Short mmCIF file of C-alpha atoms in Angstrom, two decimals:
data_model
loop_
_atom_site.label_atom_id
_atom_site.label_comp_id
_atom_site.label_asym_id
_atom_site.label_seq_id
_atom_site.Cartn_x
_atom_site.Cartn_y
_atom_site.Cartn_z
CA MET A 1 -75.94 -70.08 -80.39
CA ARG A 2 -75.94 -69.61 -76.64
CA LYS A 3 -74.02 -72.83 -76.24
CA LYS A 4 -71.37 -71.60 -78.65
CA VAL A 5 -70.98 -68.30 -76.78
CA ALA A 6 -70.61 -70.15 -73.50
CA ILE A 7 -67.92 -72.38 -74.97
CA ILE A 8 -66.00 -69.39 -76.32
CA GLY A 9 -66.26 -67.64 -72.98
CA ALA A 10 -64.98 -70.67 -71.19
CA LEU A 11 -62.06 -70.94 -73.55
CA VAL A 12 -61.18 -67.24 -73.05
CA PHE A 13 -61.38 -67.65 -69.27
CA CYS A 14 -59.14 -70.72 -69.41
CA ALA A 15 -56.65 -68.90 -71.58
CA ALA A 16 -56.62 -65.94 -69.21
CA LEU A 17 -56.24 -68.23 -66.24
CA ILE A 18 -53.36 -70.02 -67.91
CA GLU A 19 -51.69 -66.71 -68.77
CA PHE A 20 -52.33 -65.42 -65.24
CA SER A 21 -50.82 -68.57 -63.74
CA CYS A 22 -47.89 -68.63 -66.16
CA SER A 23 -47.10 -64.98 -65.30
CA PHE A 24 -46.64 -65.86 -61.66
CA TRP A 25 -44.96 -69.17 -62.47
CA ASN A 26 -42.31 -67.39 -64.52
CA VAL A 27 -41.34 -65.18 -61.57
CA SER A 28 -42.00 -67.56 -58.72
CA ASP A 29 -38.32 -67.56 -57.74
CA LYS A 30 -37.30 -64.39 -59.57
CA ILE A 31 -37.36 -60.66 -58.96
CA TYR A 32 -40.22 -58.79 -60.63
CA PRO A 33 -39.44 -56.76 -63.73
CA GLY A 34 -38.58 -53.07 -63.30
CA VAL A 35 -36.58 -53.49 -60.09
CA PHE A 36 -33.21 -51.72 -60.05
CA VAL A 37 -30.42 -51.47 -57.48
CA GLU A 38 -27.92 -48.65 -58.12
CA ASN A 39 -28.90 -48.62 -61.84
CA ILE A 40 -28.48 -52.41 -62.12
CA ASP A 41 -31.55 -54.07 -63.67
CA LEU A 42 -32.48 -57.12 -61.58
CA SER A 43 -35.57 -58.03 -63.61
CA TYR A 44 -36.26 -61.81 -63.73
CA LEU A 45 -33.11 -62.65 -61.77
CA THR A 46 -33.05 -65.09 -58.90
CA LYS A 47 -31.68 -63.87 -55.55
CA GLU A 48 -28.38 -65.62 -56.20
CA GLU A 49 -28.10 -64.15 -59.69
CA ALA A 50 -28.98 -60.66 -58.39
CA LYS A 51 -26.36 -60.87 -55.64
CA GLN A 52 -23.72 -62.01 -58.08
CA LYS A 53 -24.54 -59.20 -60.50
CA ILE A 54 -24.38 -56.52 -57.78
CA GLU A 55 -21.10 -57.84 -56.40
CA GLU A 56 -19.53 -58.15 -59.83
CA THR A 57 -20.58 -54.64 -60.74
CA TYR A 58 -19.86 -52.80 -57.47
CA LEU A 59 -18.49 -54.79 -54.61
CA VAL A 60 -15.90 -57.16 -56.00
CA ASP A 61 -12.99 -54.87 -55.07
CA GLN A 62 -14.44 -53.18 -51.97
CA LYS A 63 -12.09 -54.90 -49.53
CA ASN A 64 -9.10 -53.56 -51.45
CA ARG A 65 -10.34 -49.97 -51.45
CA SER A 66 -9.29 -47.28 -49.03
CA ILE A 67 -10.27 -43.81 -47.88
CA THR A 68 -7.72 -41.01 -47.84
CA THR A 69 -8.33 -37.75 -46.00
CA GLU A 70 -6.19 -34.90 -47.23
CA ILE A 71 -5.55 -31.97 -44.87
CA ASN A 72 -3.09 -29.30 -46.00
CA ASP A 73 0.03 -31.32 -46.87
CA ASN A 74 -0.90 -34.36 -44.79
CA GLU A 75 -2.71 -37.52 -45.90
CA PHE A 76 -4.45 -40.01 -43.62
CA GLU A 77 -5.43 -43.38 -45.10
CA ILE A 78 -7.58 -46.25 -43.86
CA SER A 79 -8.69 -49.38 -45.74
CA PHE A 80 -12.30 -50.44 -46.11
CA SER A 81 -11.37 -53.61 -44.22
CA ASP A 82 -9.91 -51.72 -41.26
CA LEU A 83 -12.92 -49.43 -41.27
CA GLY A 84 -15.23 -52.45 -41.28
CA VAL A 85 -17.26 -51.30 -44.29
CA GLN A 86 -20.04 -53.83 -45.01
CA TYR A 87 -22.68 -53.14 -47.69
CA ASN A 88 -26.23 -54.43 -47.15
CA THR A 89 -26.31 -56.65 -50.23
CA ASP A 90 -28.46 -59.41 -48.69
CA GLU A 91 -30.90 -56.93 -47.24
CA ILE A 92 -31.31 -55.01 -50.52
CA ILE A 93 -31.83 -58.26 -52.49
CA ALA A 94 -34.50 -59.35 -50.03
CA LYS A 95 -36.27 -56.03 -50.52
CA SER A 96 -35.93 -56.31 -54.29
CA PHE A 97 -37.41 -59.81 -54.30
CA ALA A 98 -40.27 -58.74 -52.03
CA GLU A 99 -41.18 -55.81 -54.28
CA GLY A 100 -44.66 -56.48 -55.72
CA ARG A 101 -45.23 -59.53 -53.54
CA ASP A 102 -46.55 -57.65 -50.56
CA LYS A 103 -49.84 -56.77 -52.32
CA ASN A 104 -52.90 -58.91 -53.05
CA ILE A 105 -52.70 -61.24 -56.03
CA PHE A 106 -54.55 -58.98 -58.45
CA LYS A 107 -52.44 -55.92 -57.61
CA SER A 108 -49.35 -58.07 -57.96
CA TYR A 109 -50.50 -59.14 -61.42
CA ILE A 110 -51.07 -55.53 -62.44
CA ARG A 111 -47.60 -54.64 -61.09
CA LEU A 112 -46.16 -57.56 -63.09
CA LYS A 113 -47.76 -56.45 -66.34
CA LYS A 114 -47.22 -52.71 -66.05
CA LYS A 115 -43.51 -53.22 -65.30
CA SER A 116 -43.26 -50.04 -63.23
CA ILE A 117 -39.79 -48.96 -62.09
CA ASP A 118 -38.65 -49.42 -58.49
CA GLU A 119 -35.15 -48.32 -57.50
CA PHE A 120 -33.20 -49.25 -54.40
CA LYS A 121 -29.94 -47.80 -53.07
CA LEU A 122 -27.19 -49.71 -51.37
CA SER A 123 -26.36 -48.69 -47.84
CA PHE A 124 -23.59 -49.82 -45.52
CA ASN A 125 -22.46 -50.34 -41.96
CA LEU A 126 -19.04 -49.66 -40.53
CA ASP A 127 -17.14 -50.18 -37.32
CA GLU A 128 -17.97 -47.03 -35.35
CA GLU A 129 -15.04 -47.49 -32.98
CA ALA A 130 -12.60 -47.84 -35.88
CA PHE A 131 -14.17 -44.78 -37.54
CA LYS A 132 -13.79 -42.77 -34.33
CA GLN A 133 -10.15 -43.83 -33.95
CA TYR A 134 -9.47 -42.77 -37.53
CA ILE A 135 -10.96 -39.30 -36.93
CA ASP A 136 -9.15 -39.00 -33.57
CA ASN A 137 -5.85 -39.85 -35.23
CA ILE A 138 -6.40 -37.06 -37.75
CA LYS A 139 -7.26 -34.64 -34.95
CA CYS A 140 -4.16 -35.64 -33.00
CA LYS A 141 -1.76 -35.10 -35.90
CA ALA A 142 -3.35 -32.27 -37.86
CA CYS A 143 -4.66 -30.11 -35.02
CA ARG A 144 -3.24 -28.18 -32.09
CA CYS A 145 -4.65 -26.34 -29.13
CA SER A 146 -4.56 -22.57 -29.03
CA GLU A 147 -2.43 -20.92 -26.36
CA ASP A 148 -2.81 -17.43 -24.98
CA ALA A 149 0.09 -15.04 -25.14
CA LYS A 150 1.97 -14.92 -21.84
CA ILE A 151 3.83 -12.31 -19.87
CA GLU A 152 6.47 -12.63 -17.18
CA ILE A 153 7.83 -9.80 -15.04
CA ASN A 154 10.79 -10.26 -12.73
CA ASN A 155 12.22 -7.23 -10.94
CA GLY A 156 10.90 -4.94 -13.64
CA ASP A 157 12.18 -7.08 -16.53
CA ILE A 158 9.17 -7.63 -18.82
CA LYS A 159 9.01 -10.54 -21.27
CA VAL A 160 6.04 -11.21 -23.55
CA TYR A 161 5.60 -14.55 -25.31
CA SER A 162 3.51 -14.79 -28.46
CA GLU A 163 0.21 -16.64 -28.64
CA VAL A 164 -0.23 -19.94 -30.48
CA ILE A 165 -3.06 -20.04 -33.01
CA GLY A 166 -5.01 -23.24 -32.65
CA LEU A 167 -6.00 -25.57 -35.50
CA GLU A 168 -9.33 -27.36 -35.13
CA LEU A 169 -10.69 -30.07 -37.40
CA GLU A 170 -14.19 -29.58 -38.81
CA GLU A 171 -14.93 -33.01 -37.39
CA ASP A 172 -18.67 -33.24 -38.04
CA LYS A 173 -18.24 -32.12 -41.64
CA LEU A 174 -15.45 -34.65 -42.26
CA ARG A 175 -17.57 -37.50 -40.87
CA GLU A 176 -20.49 -36.41 -43.05
CA ASP A 177 -18.30 -36.13 -46.16
CA ILE A 178 -16.85 -39.62 -45.66
CA ILE A 179 -20.29 -41.14 -45.09
CA ASN A 180 -21.66 -39.42 -48.20
CA LYS A 181 -18.73 -40.66 -50.30
CA LEU A 182 -19.31 -44.21 -49.12
CA MET A 183 -22.99 -43.96 -50.00
CA GLU A 184 -22.43 -42.39 -53.41
CA ASP A 185 -19.25 -44.02 -54.68
CA HIS A 186 -19.54 -47.80 -55.17
CA GLY A 187 -16.83 -47.98 -57.80
CA LYS A 188 -13.46 -49.63 -57.62
CA ASP A 189 -11.28 -46.56 -57.05
CA ASN A 190 -10.09 -45.31 -53.69
CA ILE A 191 -12.00 -42.47 -52.07
CA LEU A 192 -10.42 -39.06 -51.47
CA VAL A 193 -11.90 -36.62 -49.00
CA VAL A 194 -10.48 -33.16 -48.31
CA GLY A 195 -10.73 -32.24 -44.62
CA GLU A 196 -11.15 -28.70 -43.42
CA ILE A 197 -9.26 -26.99 -40.61
CA LYS A 198 -10.31 -23.77 -38.92
CA GLU A 199 -8.05 -21.47 -36.95
CA ILE A 200 -8.78 -20.83 -33.29
CA ILE A 201 -7.58 -17.39 -32.27
CA PRO A 202 -6.58 -17.22 -28.57
CA ARG A 203 -8.32 -14.73 -26.33
CA ILE A 204 -5.08 -13.11 -25.15
CA LEU A 205 -2.79 -11.84 -27.91
CA GLU A 206 0.80 -10.64 -27.85
CA LYS A 207 -0.24 -7.20 -29.05
CA ASP A 208 -2.53 -6.87 -26.02
CA LEU A 209 0.24 -7.69 -23.57
CA LYS A 210 2.72 -5.37 -25.27
CA SER A 211 0.74 -2.51 -23.73
CA ILE A 212 1.97 -3.58 -20.27
CA ASP A 213 5.14 -1.56 -19.85
CA SER A 214 5.03 0.32 -16.53
CA VAL A 215 4.18 0.18 -12.85
CA ILE A 216 0.97 2.14 -12.36
CA SER A 217 0.51 1.44 -8.64
CA SER A 218 2.19 -0.24 -5.69
CA TYR A 219 1.70 -0.81 -1.99
CA GLU A 220 3.56 -2.53 0.80
CA THR A 221 2.87 -3.53 4.41
CA SER A 222 5.22 -4.48 7.20
CA LEU A 223 5.73 -7.96 8.62
CA TYR A 224 7.40 -6.58 11.76
CA ASN A 225 6.60 -8.78 14.76
CA SER A 226 4.77 -11.26 12.50
CA GLY A 227 5.39 -14.84 13.61
CA GLU A 228 7.11 -17.53 11.57
CA SER A 229 3.90 -19.47 10.77
CA ARG A 230 2.06 -16.29 9.83
CA ASN A 231 4.91 -15.24 7.53
CA LYS A 232 4.87 -18.63 5.83
CA ASN A 233 1.13 -18.29 5.14
CA ILE A 234 1.70 -14.82 3.73
CA GLU A 235 4.49 -16.07 1.46
CA ILE A 236 2.38 -18.95 0.09
CA SER A 237 -0.65 -16.80 -0.71
CA THR A 238 1.44 -13.94 -2.14
CA LYS A 239 3.18 -16.41 -4.45
CA ALA A 240 -0.24 -17.66 -5.62
CA VAL A 241 -1.32 -14.13 -6.59
CA ASN A 242 2.02 -13.19 -8.13
CA GLY A 243 1.92 -13.26 -11.93
CA THR A 244 -1.86 -12.91 -12.22
CA LEU A 245 -3.00 -11.31 -15.46
CA VAL A 246 -6.39 -9.60 -15.51
CA MET A 247 -7.70 -8.63 -18.93
CA PRO A 248 -10.07 -5.67 -19.43
CA GLY A 249 -13.55 -6.63 -18.26
CA ASP A 250 -12.32 -9.72 -16.38
CA GLU A 251 -12.97 -10.21 -12.67
CA PHE A 252 -10.26 -11.03 -10.17
CA SER A 253 -11.24 -13.26 -7.25
CA PHE A 254 -8.73 -13.68 -4.42
CA ASN A 255 -10.28 -16.94 -3.24
CA LYS A 256 -10.35 -18.35 -6.77
CA ILE A 257 -6.69 -17.51 -7.36
CA VAL A 258 -5.36 -18.54 -3.95
CA GLY A 259 -7.74 -21.42 -3.32
CA ALA A 260 -8.51 -23.07 0.01
CA ARG A 261 -5.96 -22.47 2.74
CA THR A 262 -5.15 -26.01 3.88
CA SER A 263 -2.26 -27.73 5.61
CA ASN A 264 -1.74 -29.85 2.48
CA LYS A 265 -0.69 -26.67 0.69
CA GLY A 266 1.74 -25.80 3.47
CA TYR A 267 -0.43 -23.38 5.43
CA GLU A 268 0.05 -23.36 9.19
CA ASN A 269 -1.91 -22.22 12.24
CA ALA A 270 -1.69 -18.51 13.05
CA LYS A 271 -3.87 -15.82 14.56
CA VAL A 272 -7.12 -14.84 12.83
CA ILE A 273 -9.98 -12.60 13.92
CA VAL A 274 -13.27 -14.41 14.47
CA ASN A 275 -16.23 -12.65 16.13
CA ASP A 276 -14.07 -9.83 17.50
CA LYS A 277 -11.61 -12.28 19.03
CA TYR A 278 -8.23 -13.65 18.04
CA GLN A 279 -7.87 -17.41 17.64
CA ASP A 280 -5.54 -19.81 15.87
CA ASP A 281 -6.59 -21.20 12.51
CA VAL A 282 -4.93 -22.60 9.39
CA GLY A 283 -3.98 -19.77 7.04
CA GLY A 284 -3.82 -16.96 9.58
CA GLY A 285 -2.20 -13.86 8.06
CA VAL A 286 -3.60 -14.26 4.55
CA CYS A 287 -5.83 -11.23 5.14
CA GLN A 288 -2.71 -9.05 5.19
CA VAL A 289 -2.02 -10.21 1.64
CA SER A 290 -5.54 -9.39 0.40
CA SER A 291 -5.43 -6.05 2.24
CA THR A 292 -2.07 -5.11 0.74
CA LEU A 293 -3.32 -6.00 -2.74
CA HIS A 294 -6.52 -4.01 -2.09
CA ASN A 295 -4.51 -0.89 -1.33
CA ALA A 296 -2.48 -1.29 -4.52
CA ILE A 297 -5.64 -1.77 -6.61
CA ILE A 298 -7.57 1.25 -5.31
CA ARG A 299 -4.59 3.44 -6.19
CA THR A 300 -5.45 2.77 -9.80
CA ASP A 301 -8.83 3.68 -11.31
CA ILE A 302 -10.28 0.30 -10.26
CA ASN A 303 -12.87 -0.23 -7.54
CA PRO A 304 -13.43 -3.46 -5.60
CA THR A 305 -16.66 -5.32 -6.37
CA GLU A 306 -16.43 -7.26 -3.11
CA ARG A 307 -14.58 -6.11 -0.03
CA HIS A 308 -15.13 -6.84 3.64
CA GLY A 309 -13.60 -5.16 6.68
CA HIS A 310 -12.45 -6.97 9.81
CA SER A 311 -14.56 -6.81 12.95
CA LYS A 312 -11.52 -5.39 14.78
CA LEU A 313 -8.88 -2.91 13.75
CA VAL A 314 -5.72 -4.37 12.24
CA SER A 315 -2.25 -2.93 12.55
CA TYR A 316 -0.85 -3.38 9.04
CA VAL A 317 -3.13 -0.88 7.19
CA ASP A 318 -5.00 2.26 8.18
CA LYS A 319 -8.51 2.03 9.52
CA GLY A 320 -11.01 1.26 6.73
CA TYR A 321 -8.37 0.08 4.25
CA ASP A 322 -8.34 -3.62 5.14
CA ALA A 323 -9.90 -6.43 3.10
CA THR A 324 -10.56 -9.63 5.01
CA VAL A 325 -11.03 -12.94 3.22
CA SER A 326 -12.28 -16.37 4.25
CA TYR A 327 -12.43 -19.16 1.71
CA GLY A 328 -16.01 -20.05 0.89
CA TYR A 329 -17.41 -17.06 2.81
CA LEU A 330 -15.67 -13.73 2.25
CA ASP A 331 -13.82 -12.83 -0.94
CA TYR A 332 -11.94 -9.88 -2.33
CA LYS A 333 -12.90 -9.14 -5.94
CA PHE A 334 -12.51 -6.45 -8.55
CA ILE A 335 -13.17 -6.04 -12.27
CA ASN A 336 -10.47 -4.57 -14.47
CA THR A 337 -12.26 -1.47 -15.75
CA LEU A 338 -9.14 -0.12 -17.44
CA PRO A 339 -8.83 -0.23 -21.24
CA TYR A 340 -5.61 -2.26 -20.83
CA PRO A 341 -4.72 -5.55 -19.13
CA ILE A 342 -3.07 -5.41 -15.72
CA TYR A 343 -0.36 -7.67 -14.34
CA ILE A 344 0.00 -8.25 -10.60
CA GLU A 345 3.48 -8.74 -9.17
CA GLY A 346 3.65 -9.77 -5.52
CA ASN A 347 6.56 -10.65 -3.30
CA VAL A 348 7.69 -10.97 0.31
CA LYS A 349 11.07 -9.40 0.90
CA SER A 350 12.98 -7.60 3.66
CA ASN A 351 10.19 -8.00 6.18
CA LEU A 352 7.66 -6.50 3.76
CA VAL A 353 4.86 -7.87 1.63
CA TYR A 354 4.32 -5.76 -1.48
CA PHE A 355 2.30 -5.68 -4.67
CA LYS A 356 3.01 -3.81 -7.88
CA ILE A 357 0.36 -3.31 -10.55
CA TYR A 358 1.67 -3.10 -14.11
CA SER A 359 -0.20 -1.74 -17.13
CA ALA A 360 0.15 0.86 -19.90
CA LYS A 361 2.42 3.83 -19.24
CA SER A 362 -0.26 6.25 -20.49
CA ILE A 363 -2.28 5.55 -17.32
CA ASN A 364 0.43 7.33 -15.35
CA SER A 365 -0.62 10.62 -16.92
CA ARG A 366 -3.05 10.74 -14.00
CA ARG A 367 -2.22 10.65 -10.31
CA TYR A 368 -4.56 9.07 -7.79
CA GLU A 369 -4.80 10.03 -4.15
CA ILE A 370 -6.92 8.02 -1.70
CA ARG A 371 -8.65 9.96 1.06
CA THR A 372 -10.88 9.19 4.00
CA VAL A 373 -13.73 11.73 4.23
CA ASN A 374 -16.96 12.21 6.20
CA GLU A 375 -15.55 10.43 9.25
CA LYS A 376 -17.97 9.84 12.10
CA LEU A 377 -17.36 8.35 15.51
CA LEU A 378 -20.12 5.96 16.53
CA LYS A 379 -20.41 5.89 20.31
CA PRO A 380 -21.17 2.61 22.08
CA HIS A 381 -24.13 2.20 24.41
CA ARG A 382 -23.81 1.30 28.08
CA ILE A 383 -25.99 -1.69 28.91
CA ILE A 384 -26.76 -2.47 32.56
CA GLN A 385 -27.50 -6.06 33.54
CA GLU A 386 -28.80 -6.75 37.05
CA ASP A 387 -27.57 -9.80 38.96
CA GLY A 388 -29.77 -10.94 41.84
CA THR A 389 -27.04 -13.17 43.24
CA LYS A 390 -24.69 -10.25 43.85
CA GLY A 391 -25.06 -7.71 46.60
CA ILE A 392 -25.85 -4.06 46.13
CA GLY A 393 -22.69 -2.18 45.26
CA TYR A 394 -21.26 -5.03 43.17
CA THR A 395 -20.14 -3.84 39.72
CA GLU A 396 -18.45 -5.82 36.96
CA ILE A 397 -17.64 -4.80 33.41
CA LYS A 398 -18.60 -7.87 31.43
CA GLN A 399 -17.69 -6.36 28.05
CA GLN A 400 -15.57 -3.34 27.33
CA GLY A 401 -17.20 -0.83 25.02
CA GLU A 402 -15.52 0.17 21.78
CA ALA A 403 -16.45 3.09 19.60
CA GLY A 404 -17.51 2.43 16.03
CA TRP A 405 -16.57 4.40 13.00
CA SER A 406 -17.98 5.28 9.61
CA ALA A 407 -16.40 7.05 6.66
CA ASP A 408 -16.31 7.31 2.91
CA ILE A 409 -13.22 6.27 0.94
CA TYR A 410 -12.66 8.52 -2.08
CA ARG A 411 -10.23 8.58 -4.97
CA TYR A 412 -9.03 12.06 -5.94
CA ILE A 413 -7.83 12.30 -9.53
CA TYR A 414 -5.14 14.75 -10.63
CA GLU A 415 -3.86 15.70 -14.07
CA GLU A 416 -0.77 17.87 -14.35
CA GLY A 417 -1.10 18.64 -10.66
CA GLU A 418 -4.71 19.83 -10.93
CA LEU A 419 -7.65 18.06 -9.29
CA VAL A 420 -9.97 17.00 -12.13
CA ASP A 421 -12.34 14.57 -10.43
CA LYS A 422 -13.10 12.60 -7.30
CA LYS A 423 -14.92 9.27 -7.03
CA LEU A 424 -16.43 7.34 -4.15
CA ILE A 425 -14.74 3.95 -3.89
CA TYR A 426 -16.73 2.43 -0.98
CA ASN A 427 -18.24 3.18 2.42
CA VAL A 428 -16.88 1.95 5.73
CA ASN A 429 -19.15 1.23 8.67
CA ILE A 430 -17.61 -0.33 11.77
CA LYS A 431 -20.32 -0.94 14.31
CA PRO A 432 -19.66 0.13 17.91
CA LYS A 433 -19.28 -2.52 20.57
CA ASP A 434 -21.56 -1.85 23.51
CA GLU A 435 -20.24 -1.75 27.07
CA ILE A 436 -21.99 -4.33 29.26
CA VAL A 437 -21.96 -3.70 33.01
CA ILE A 438 -23.27 -6.14 35.64
CA ILE A 439 -24.49 -4.68 38.94
CA GLY A 440 -25.58 -6.52 42.05
CA VAL A 441 -29.15 -5.97 43.33
CA LYS A 442 -29.31 -8.48 46.18
CA LYS A 443 -30.26 -6.83 49.48
#
């Protein structure tokens, strides 16, 4: 009896072993059952058969397909070939064939018998440079840059030019949409993608500039006895400032607008004040331009945010009303605190440099008067320096003393002839220059 049981057991084991071996033999060069690529059943197919089936189903016409991007009334087309679209057929077949074979032999057998479902998706590569050129071509033809509205004023004649609304491609979204279509659509038809354009509204609009209709302030200074080189420097820098538009809340910077004063720009040597002394330097005279502009600005309701006085008195504006500049060191700045934009017109004419500030006529309902108040004379000290090499009775004035001066600059505001307010604009403090006297002490 035991012998019979042993024989039966041996036969069962042999049968199982044969079935086990046959199961693997049948798929030795074939893909395991239950493996799908893009809904194509690759069960029991060889690699070559699987590749042929995928290509016949999806990829046979890929080279003849194209992508069209539609934007408004424009269409932009590129072929799959030009885009360099290449699907990963070989890679996906290798993965399909390896499915179930990366486990131990018993787990592979269980996978073979249970016929579980494993799905793979095709992916692709494309020529990134060709893709970029395609997108750039769309941007070039379907888009445009925004342009601010512009204003020109010549001798009181005001012209306003309308803004240009920009058109900007939703580039990232278009790239994503095209990629998604290529991943999802493996059919034979061409691919259509609708691109999106957004409007870019310029910062400066025509309606804003239409408010500029009147001169609200002006100031001029004389060029009498100013040399030829100095006048040339003044003309160049005035021309640079002329036509400047300052929107509400924006900051004006003289150095930023005018730039460095160099000989390459036509500036010449002329007198400048450095450490209380006059010396020649490129761009001499530009401070008269910044000072003239300063006096026009403070006669509106705008205060300077950066202003520096000279170390010596200048002849072209009253004491305390100058504004010296030096590129990279000293600047003249202000923020347009008015509710309207301002336009700066500057010119050199008839031996005068002048600036006119244009803005809304309603600002002229107020009149501004600039006054110097709280003036104080700051007396210099007399400093005695003894010189042992000089005899008693020797006296020499090494440095002439100069009185200093301090004051407050105020803006008085009138409406219908009545004073309604006054505001401090800035303080002036010119330090005195001490007198230095040398006396001899040698006996």
